[in-house]
Amino acid sequence: MTNRRGFIKKAGLATAAAGTTAFAAPYVKAQNAKITWRLQTYAGPALGEHVIKPAIDAFNKVANGEMEIELYYADQLVPTGELFRAMQRGTIDAVQSDDDSIAAPVDVSVFGGYFPFATRYSLDVPVLFEEYGLNEIWEEAYGEVEGVKWLSAGSWDPCHFATVDPINSLADLKGKRVFTFPTAGKFLSRFGVVPVTLPWEDIEVAVQTGELDGIAWSGITEDYTVGWADVTNYFLTNNISGAWCGSFFANEERYNELPEHLKVLLKLCMDSSHYYRQHWYWGGEAKLRTQGTKMKLTSIPDAEWATVEAEAHKFWDEIAETSPRCAKVVEIFKQYAAVMEKAGKPYRYS
């Protein structure tokens, strides 16, 4: 909050001097001057240490004084739900988040974050984008929105429930107040879950005070990393998605002004971020399930959980009806799932 107030105050002073709008564009083009970007991530500081900071540190080092990306964490400058508009206006220069959480005004935003049962493993996300055409679909969608450049998508962790009370059946989910993503919450409400939206930094206290009964926002690696494992008692091994889908975005004008070699460097560092998360999450999920001491594992029987997956496929068809482009994405998901099932082990075990 202190950082946000300071940012707003400085921006206001700058614009008052210029006699323009309430916020000044943070990047000013000047010949031979260092380029400075402000990038805000969806993640809080503890999580940001892993999901983005190593890549930004590497970028700043290799840019060798030509450019610096200043990294800000969840809600420090702008509330997460306002990130897209802030980036579009030029208030900030770049964002790391899922499309869903930042309210991106494109039809495919519903697939960002945790689209139920679209993926089984983290590798599914890059394969869908690189090999099954989602890159081109996302570029097309964001090409219709003025002022924002979609840059790159990657995968994060699976979506599991971390709860105060144990979950051993679907009936146990009814009435549970859960912090989750917009689309995931919409789907989970079919099973009696009450989705709750709160600022990221308030979640731990909300669980402690009883405002929340649980969290369906991450896998077990994040539960331990950000402190949620300290306030919840149980971890449900069933998940509604095998990987979160998030992206990097930039203000289009700022991005177009970059020299080509810095665009390439940015792409390499985004790829480095995607790679880091692949091994950090994959290893962490298994290690903390087997060696973690803070949460007890529970499971809903496979036959009962299969009804959730069946409902997800109905949800897919409903989303497909919202636009031709969404229908195209859903059809790709179906084709991909069929290929993976036919390929069998190790691509799919059931």
Short mmCIF file of C-alpha atoms in Angstrom, two decimals, residues 13 122 132-133 149 155 163 181 232 238 246 251 271 275 294 301 337:
data_model
loop_
_atom_site.label_atom_id
_atom_site.label_comp_id
_atom_site.label_asym_id
_atom_site.label_seq_id
_atom_site.Cartn_x
_atom_site.Cartn_y
_atom_site.Cartn_z
CA LEU A 13 3.14 15.41 -9.46
CA SER A 122 2.17 -28.63 -16.62
CA TYR A 132 -1.77 -26.91 -31.19
CA GLY A 133 -2.29 -23.32 -32.30
CA LYS A 149 0.55 -6.64 -26.64
CA SER A 155 2.23 -23.00 -17.05
CA THR A 163 -8.84 -26.26 3.69
CA PHE A 181 -10.00 -17.54 -9.70
CA THR A 232 -4.94 -24.67 6.73
CA ASN A 238 -7.82 -34.20 -6.46
CA GLY A 246 -0.59 -17.37 -17.17
CA ASN A 251 1.76 -1.83 -23.27
CA ASP A 271 11.12 -18.52 -21.67
CA TYR A 275 11.32 -23.20 -17.59
CA LYS A 294 1.91 -29.02 7.82
CA PRO A 301 -12.82 -41.29 -4.48
CA ALA A 337 -7.27 -34.73 -24.78
#
